[in-house]
mmCIF file of C-alpha atoms in Angstrom:
data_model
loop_
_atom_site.group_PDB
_atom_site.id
_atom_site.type_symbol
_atom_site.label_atom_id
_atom_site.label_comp_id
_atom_site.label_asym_id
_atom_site.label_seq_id
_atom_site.Cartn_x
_atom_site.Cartn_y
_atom_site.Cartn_z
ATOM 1 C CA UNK L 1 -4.773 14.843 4.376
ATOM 2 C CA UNK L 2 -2.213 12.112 4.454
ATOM 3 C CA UNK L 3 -0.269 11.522 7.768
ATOM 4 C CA UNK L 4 2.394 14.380 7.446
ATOM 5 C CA UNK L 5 -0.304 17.054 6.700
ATOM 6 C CA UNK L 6 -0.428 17.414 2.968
ATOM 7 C CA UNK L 7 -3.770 17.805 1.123
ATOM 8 C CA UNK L 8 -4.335 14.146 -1.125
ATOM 9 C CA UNK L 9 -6.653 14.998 -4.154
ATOM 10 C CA UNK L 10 -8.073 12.178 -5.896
ATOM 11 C CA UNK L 11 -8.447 10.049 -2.479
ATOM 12 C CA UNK L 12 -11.690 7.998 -2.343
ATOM 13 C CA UNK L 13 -14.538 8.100 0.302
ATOM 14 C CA UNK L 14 -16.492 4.851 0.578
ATOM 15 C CA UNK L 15 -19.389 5.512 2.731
ATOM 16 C CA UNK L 16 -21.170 2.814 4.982
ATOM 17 C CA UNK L 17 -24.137 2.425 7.179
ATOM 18 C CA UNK L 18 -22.796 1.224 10.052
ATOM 19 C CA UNK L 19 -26.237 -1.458 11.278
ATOM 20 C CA UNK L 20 -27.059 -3.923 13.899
ATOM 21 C CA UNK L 21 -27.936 -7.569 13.432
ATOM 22 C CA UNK L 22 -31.420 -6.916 15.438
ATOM 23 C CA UNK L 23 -32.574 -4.196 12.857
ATOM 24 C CA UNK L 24 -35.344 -5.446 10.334
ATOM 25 C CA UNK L 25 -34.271 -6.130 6.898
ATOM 26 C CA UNK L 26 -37.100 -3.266 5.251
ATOM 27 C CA UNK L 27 -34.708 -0.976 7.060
ATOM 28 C CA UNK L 28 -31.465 -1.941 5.743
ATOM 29 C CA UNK L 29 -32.388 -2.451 2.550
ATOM 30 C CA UNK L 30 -33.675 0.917 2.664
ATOM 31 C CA UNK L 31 -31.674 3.289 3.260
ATOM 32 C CA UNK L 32 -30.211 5.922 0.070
ATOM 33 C CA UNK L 33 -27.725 8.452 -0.611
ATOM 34 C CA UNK L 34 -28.614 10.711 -2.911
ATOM 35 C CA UNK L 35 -29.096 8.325 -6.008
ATOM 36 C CA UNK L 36 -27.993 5.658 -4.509
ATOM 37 C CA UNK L 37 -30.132 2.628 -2.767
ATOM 38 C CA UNK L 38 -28.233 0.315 -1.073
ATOM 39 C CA UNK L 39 -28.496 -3.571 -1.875
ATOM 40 C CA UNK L 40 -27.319 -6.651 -0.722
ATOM 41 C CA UNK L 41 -23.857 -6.181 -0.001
ATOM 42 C CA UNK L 42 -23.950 -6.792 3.573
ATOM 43 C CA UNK L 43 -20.570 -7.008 5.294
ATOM 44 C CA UNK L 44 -20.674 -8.432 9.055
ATOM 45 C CA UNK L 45 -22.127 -12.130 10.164
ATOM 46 C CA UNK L 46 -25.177 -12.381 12.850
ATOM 47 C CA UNK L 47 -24.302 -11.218 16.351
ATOM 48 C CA UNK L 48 -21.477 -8.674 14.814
ATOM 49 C CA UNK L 49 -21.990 -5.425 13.870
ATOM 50 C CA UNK L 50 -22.819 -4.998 10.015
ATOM 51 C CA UNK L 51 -21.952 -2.168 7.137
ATOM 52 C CA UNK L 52 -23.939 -1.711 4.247
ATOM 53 C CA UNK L 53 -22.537 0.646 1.113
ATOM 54 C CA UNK L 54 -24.277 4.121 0.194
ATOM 55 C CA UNK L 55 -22.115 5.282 -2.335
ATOM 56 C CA UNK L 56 -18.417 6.444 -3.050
ATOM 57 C CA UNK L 57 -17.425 9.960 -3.206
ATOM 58 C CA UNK L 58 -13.877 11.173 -4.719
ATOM 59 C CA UNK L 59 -11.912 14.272 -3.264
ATOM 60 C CA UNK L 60 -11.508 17.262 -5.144
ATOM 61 C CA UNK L 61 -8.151 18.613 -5.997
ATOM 62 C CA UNK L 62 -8.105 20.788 -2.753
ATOM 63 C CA UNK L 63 -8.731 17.451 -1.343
ATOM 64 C CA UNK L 64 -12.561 18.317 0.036
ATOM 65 C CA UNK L 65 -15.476 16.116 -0.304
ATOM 66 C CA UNK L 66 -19.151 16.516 -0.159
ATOM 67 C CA UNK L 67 -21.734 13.799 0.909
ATOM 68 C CA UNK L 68 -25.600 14.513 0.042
ATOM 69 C CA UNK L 69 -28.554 14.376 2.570
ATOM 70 C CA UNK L 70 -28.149 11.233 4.604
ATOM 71 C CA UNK L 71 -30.396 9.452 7.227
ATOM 72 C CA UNK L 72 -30.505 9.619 10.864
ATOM 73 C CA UNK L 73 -27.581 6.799 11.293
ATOM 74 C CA UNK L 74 -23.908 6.302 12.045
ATOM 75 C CA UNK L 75 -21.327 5.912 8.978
ATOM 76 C CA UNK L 76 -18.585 4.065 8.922
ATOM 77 C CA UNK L 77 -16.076 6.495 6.135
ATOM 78 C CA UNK L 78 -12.967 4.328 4.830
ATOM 79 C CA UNK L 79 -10.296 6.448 2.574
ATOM 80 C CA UNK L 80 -8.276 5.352 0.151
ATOM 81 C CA UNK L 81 -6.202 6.393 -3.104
ATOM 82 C CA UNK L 82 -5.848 4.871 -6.379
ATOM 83 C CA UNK L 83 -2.041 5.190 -6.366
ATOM 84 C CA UNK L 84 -1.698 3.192 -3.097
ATOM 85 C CA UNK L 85 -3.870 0.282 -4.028
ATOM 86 C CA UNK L 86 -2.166 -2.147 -1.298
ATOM 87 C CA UNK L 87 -2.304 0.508 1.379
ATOM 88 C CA UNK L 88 -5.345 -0.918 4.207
ATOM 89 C CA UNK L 89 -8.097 1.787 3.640
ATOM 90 C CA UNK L 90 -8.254 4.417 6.552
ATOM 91 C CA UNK L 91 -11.559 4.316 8.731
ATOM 92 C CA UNK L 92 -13.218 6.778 10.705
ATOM 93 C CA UNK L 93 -16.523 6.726 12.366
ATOM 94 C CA UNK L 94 -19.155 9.811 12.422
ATOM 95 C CA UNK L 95 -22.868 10.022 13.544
ATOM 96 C CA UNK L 96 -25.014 12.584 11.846
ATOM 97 C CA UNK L 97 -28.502 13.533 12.494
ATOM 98 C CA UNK L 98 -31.150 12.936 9.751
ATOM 99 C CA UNK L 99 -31.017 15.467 6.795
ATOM 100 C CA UNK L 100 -27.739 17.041 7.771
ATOM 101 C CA UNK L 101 -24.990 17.025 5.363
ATOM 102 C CA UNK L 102 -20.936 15.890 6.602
ATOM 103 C CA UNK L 103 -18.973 19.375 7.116
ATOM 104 C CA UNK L 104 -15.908 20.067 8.186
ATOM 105 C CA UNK L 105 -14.889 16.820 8.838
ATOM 106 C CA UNK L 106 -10.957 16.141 8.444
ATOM 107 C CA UNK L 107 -9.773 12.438 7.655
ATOM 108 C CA UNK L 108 -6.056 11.393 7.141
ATOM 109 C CA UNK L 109 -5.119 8.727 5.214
ATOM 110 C CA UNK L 110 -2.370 6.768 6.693
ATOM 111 C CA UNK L 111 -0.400 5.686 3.476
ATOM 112 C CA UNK L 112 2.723 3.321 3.621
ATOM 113 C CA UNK L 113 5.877 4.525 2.779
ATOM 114 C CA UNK L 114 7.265 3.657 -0.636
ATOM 115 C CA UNK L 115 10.962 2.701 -1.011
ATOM 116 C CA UNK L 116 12.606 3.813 -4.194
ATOM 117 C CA UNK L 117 16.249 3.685 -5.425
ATOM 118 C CA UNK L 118 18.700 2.436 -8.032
ATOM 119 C CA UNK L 119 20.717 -0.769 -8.577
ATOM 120 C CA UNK L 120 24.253 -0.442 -10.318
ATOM 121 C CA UNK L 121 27.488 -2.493 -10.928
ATOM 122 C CA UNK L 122 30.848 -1.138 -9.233
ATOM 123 C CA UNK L 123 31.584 1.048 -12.029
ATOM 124 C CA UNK L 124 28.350 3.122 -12.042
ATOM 125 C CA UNK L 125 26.641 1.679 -14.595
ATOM 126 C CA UNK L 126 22.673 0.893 -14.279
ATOM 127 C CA UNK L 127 21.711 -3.239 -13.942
ATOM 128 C CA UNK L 128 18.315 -4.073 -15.536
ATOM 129 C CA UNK L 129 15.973 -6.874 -14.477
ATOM 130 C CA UNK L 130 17.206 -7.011 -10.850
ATOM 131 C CA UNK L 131 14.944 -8.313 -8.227
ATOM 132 C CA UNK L 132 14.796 -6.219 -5.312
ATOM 133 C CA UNK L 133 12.956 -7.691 -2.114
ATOM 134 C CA UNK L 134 12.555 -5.767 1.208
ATOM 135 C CA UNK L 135 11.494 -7.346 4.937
ATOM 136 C CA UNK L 136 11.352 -6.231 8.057
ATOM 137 C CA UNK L 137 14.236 -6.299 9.992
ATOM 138 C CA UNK L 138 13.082 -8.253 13.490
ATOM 139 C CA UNK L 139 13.373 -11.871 14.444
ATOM 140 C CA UNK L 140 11.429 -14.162 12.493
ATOM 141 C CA UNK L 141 11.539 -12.524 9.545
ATOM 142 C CA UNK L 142 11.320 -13.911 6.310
ATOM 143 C CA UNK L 143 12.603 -12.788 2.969
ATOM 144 C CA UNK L 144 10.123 -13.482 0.106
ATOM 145 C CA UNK L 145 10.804 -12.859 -3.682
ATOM 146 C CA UNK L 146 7.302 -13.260 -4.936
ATOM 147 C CA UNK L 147 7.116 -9.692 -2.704
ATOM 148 C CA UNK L 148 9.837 -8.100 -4.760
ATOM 149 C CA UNK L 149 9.968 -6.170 -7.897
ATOM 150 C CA UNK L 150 12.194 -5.973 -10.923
ATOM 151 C CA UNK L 151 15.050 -2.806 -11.662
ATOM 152 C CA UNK L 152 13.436 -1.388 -14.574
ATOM 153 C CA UNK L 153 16.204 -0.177 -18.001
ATOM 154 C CA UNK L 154 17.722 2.807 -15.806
ATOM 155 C CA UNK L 155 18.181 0.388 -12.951
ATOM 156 C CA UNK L 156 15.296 2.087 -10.624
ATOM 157 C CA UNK L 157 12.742 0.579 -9.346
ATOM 158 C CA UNK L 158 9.909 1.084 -6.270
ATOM 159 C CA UNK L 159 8.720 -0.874 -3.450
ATOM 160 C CA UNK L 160 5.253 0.074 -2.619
ATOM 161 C CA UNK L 161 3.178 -0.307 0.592
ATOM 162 C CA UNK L 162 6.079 -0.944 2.811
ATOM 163 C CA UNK L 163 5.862 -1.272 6.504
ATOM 164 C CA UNK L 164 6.970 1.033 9.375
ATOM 165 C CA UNK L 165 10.321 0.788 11.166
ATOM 166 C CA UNK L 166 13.742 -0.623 9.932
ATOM 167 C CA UNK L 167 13.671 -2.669 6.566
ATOM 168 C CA UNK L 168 16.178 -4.811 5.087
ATOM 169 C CA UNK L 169 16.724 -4.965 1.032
ATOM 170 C CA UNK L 170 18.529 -7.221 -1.128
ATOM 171 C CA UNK L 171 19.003 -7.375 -4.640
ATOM 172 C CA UNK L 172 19.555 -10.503 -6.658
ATOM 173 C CA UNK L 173 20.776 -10.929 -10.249
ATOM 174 C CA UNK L 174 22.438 -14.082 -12.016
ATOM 175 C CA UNK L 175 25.632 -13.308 -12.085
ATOM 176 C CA UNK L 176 25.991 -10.876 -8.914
ATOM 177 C CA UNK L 177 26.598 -11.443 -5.459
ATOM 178 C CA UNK L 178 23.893 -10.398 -3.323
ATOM 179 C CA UNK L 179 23.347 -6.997 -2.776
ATOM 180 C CA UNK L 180 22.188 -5.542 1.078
ATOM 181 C CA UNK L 181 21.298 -2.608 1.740
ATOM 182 C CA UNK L 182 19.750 -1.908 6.194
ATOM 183 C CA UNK L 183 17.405 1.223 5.734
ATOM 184 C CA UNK L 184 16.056 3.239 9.109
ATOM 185 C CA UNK L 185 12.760 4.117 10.133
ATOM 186 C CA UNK L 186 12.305 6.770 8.239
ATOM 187 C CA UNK L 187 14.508 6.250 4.863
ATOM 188 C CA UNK L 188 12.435 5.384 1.497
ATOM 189 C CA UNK L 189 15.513 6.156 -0.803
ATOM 190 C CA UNK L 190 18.379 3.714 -1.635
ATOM 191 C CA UNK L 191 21.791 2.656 -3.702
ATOM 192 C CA UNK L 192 22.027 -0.564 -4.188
ATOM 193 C CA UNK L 193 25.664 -1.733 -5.616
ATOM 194 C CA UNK L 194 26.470 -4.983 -7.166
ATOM 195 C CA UNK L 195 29.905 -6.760 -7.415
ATOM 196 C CA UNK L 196 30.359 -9.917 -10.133
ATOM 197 C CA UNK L 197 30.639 -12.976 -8.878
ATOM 198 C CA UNK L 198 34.810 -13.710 -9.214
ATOM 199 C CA UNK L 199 35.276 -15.472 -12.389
ATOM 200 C CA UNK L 200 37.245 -18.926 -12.021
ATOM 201 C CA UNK L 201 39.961 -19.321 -14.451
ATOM 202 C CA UNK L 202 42.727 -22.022 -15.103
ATOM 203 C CA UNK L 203 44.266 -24.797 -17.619
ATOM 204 C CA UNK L 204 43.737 -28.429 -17.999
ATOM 205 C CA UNK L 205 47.023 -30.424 -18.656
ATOM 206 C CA UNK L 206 47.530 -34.165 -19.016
ATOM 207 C CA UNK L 207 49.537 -35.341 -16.194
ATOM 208 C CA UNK L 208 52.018 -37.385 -17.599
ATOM 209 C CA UNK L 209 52.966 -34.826 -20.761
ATOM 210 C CA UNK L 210 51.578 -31.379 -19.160
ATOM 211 C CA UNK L 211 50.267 -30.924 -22.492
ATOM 212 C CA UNK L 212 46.890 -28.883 -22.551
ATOM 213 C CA UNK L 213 43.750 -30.890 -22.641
#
């Protein structure tokens, strides 16, 4: 499930021994899932706790998963999705006796809201090739355009992985004046209007004849 409920098919299960710096290395070298022996791809440094990879499973489209058979040991489960590859993977720990198989086990995936919207000129019309950049709006903040992404032909465009709580947007464009946008806690849609930059016009006259130059 993802954080307001709804089922996420497709969402990834990375399973991981969860081990302990004293254990011998026969034993956590060991250890298999199903078809899958685990190898050297230790995470964790000596006198922390370590994780060692048994396998990856992949929800169905209800969103269920199945592990095989696994040892007497405690996992460490972290969820993710392939459409929300910036999102921090969800963890959540579970200790199962040896030969019994994961049931009934509910995890939620805590994705990041995505901001999507549309950039236009005063008259309506869609502006290509903007660069939209979002930050959070507290003290300190700082606004970053190698974070931002480009107004695709329609003028939309999508901010992925955003963080929680009040955001502030701007949209740049040669051109343009800066457009802001504040968005609330809970908004992930946006207009975003752009005004021209006031166009300077005049005439050059010599100053004894007032003839144009």
């Amino acid at each position: 499930f993802d954080q307001n409920g709804q089922l996420v098919p497709g969402a990834e299960i990375e399973v991981r021994r969860v081990l302990h710096w004293g254990q011998s290395a026969a034993s956590r070298f060991s250890t298999r899932i199903g078809e899958i022996e685990v190898g050297p791809n230790i995470d964790g440094l000596p006198g922390t706790e370590l994780t060692a990879p048994l396998g990856v499973v992949t929800a169905d489209h209800a969103g269920r998963f199945a592990l095989p058979s696994v040892p007497n040991c405690e996992l460490l489960l972290r969820v993710s999705h392939p459409a929300f590859p910036d999102d921090p993977p969800s963890e959540q720990r579970t200790r199962i006796s040896s030969g019994s198989r994961i049931e009934d086990m509910t995890l939620v995936l805590q994705l990041r809201r995505q901001i999507s919207g549309t950039v236009t000129n005063t008259e309506g019309q869609p502006l290509a090739a903007v660069l939209v950049v979002a930050m959070p709006r507290q003290p300190g903040a700082v606004l970053d355009p190698a974070d931002g992404v480009r107004s695709d032909e329609r003028g939309h465009f999508t901010l992925g992985a955003q963080p929680e709580g009040p955001l502030q947007l701007r949209a740049l464009s040669p051109g343009y004046e800066g457009g802001d946008a504040e968005l609330t806690a809970d908004q992930t849609t946006v207009e975003l209007v752009l005004r021209p930059v006031p166009a300077l016009s005049g005439t050059v006259t010599d100053a004894h004849t007032g003839a144009p130059v």
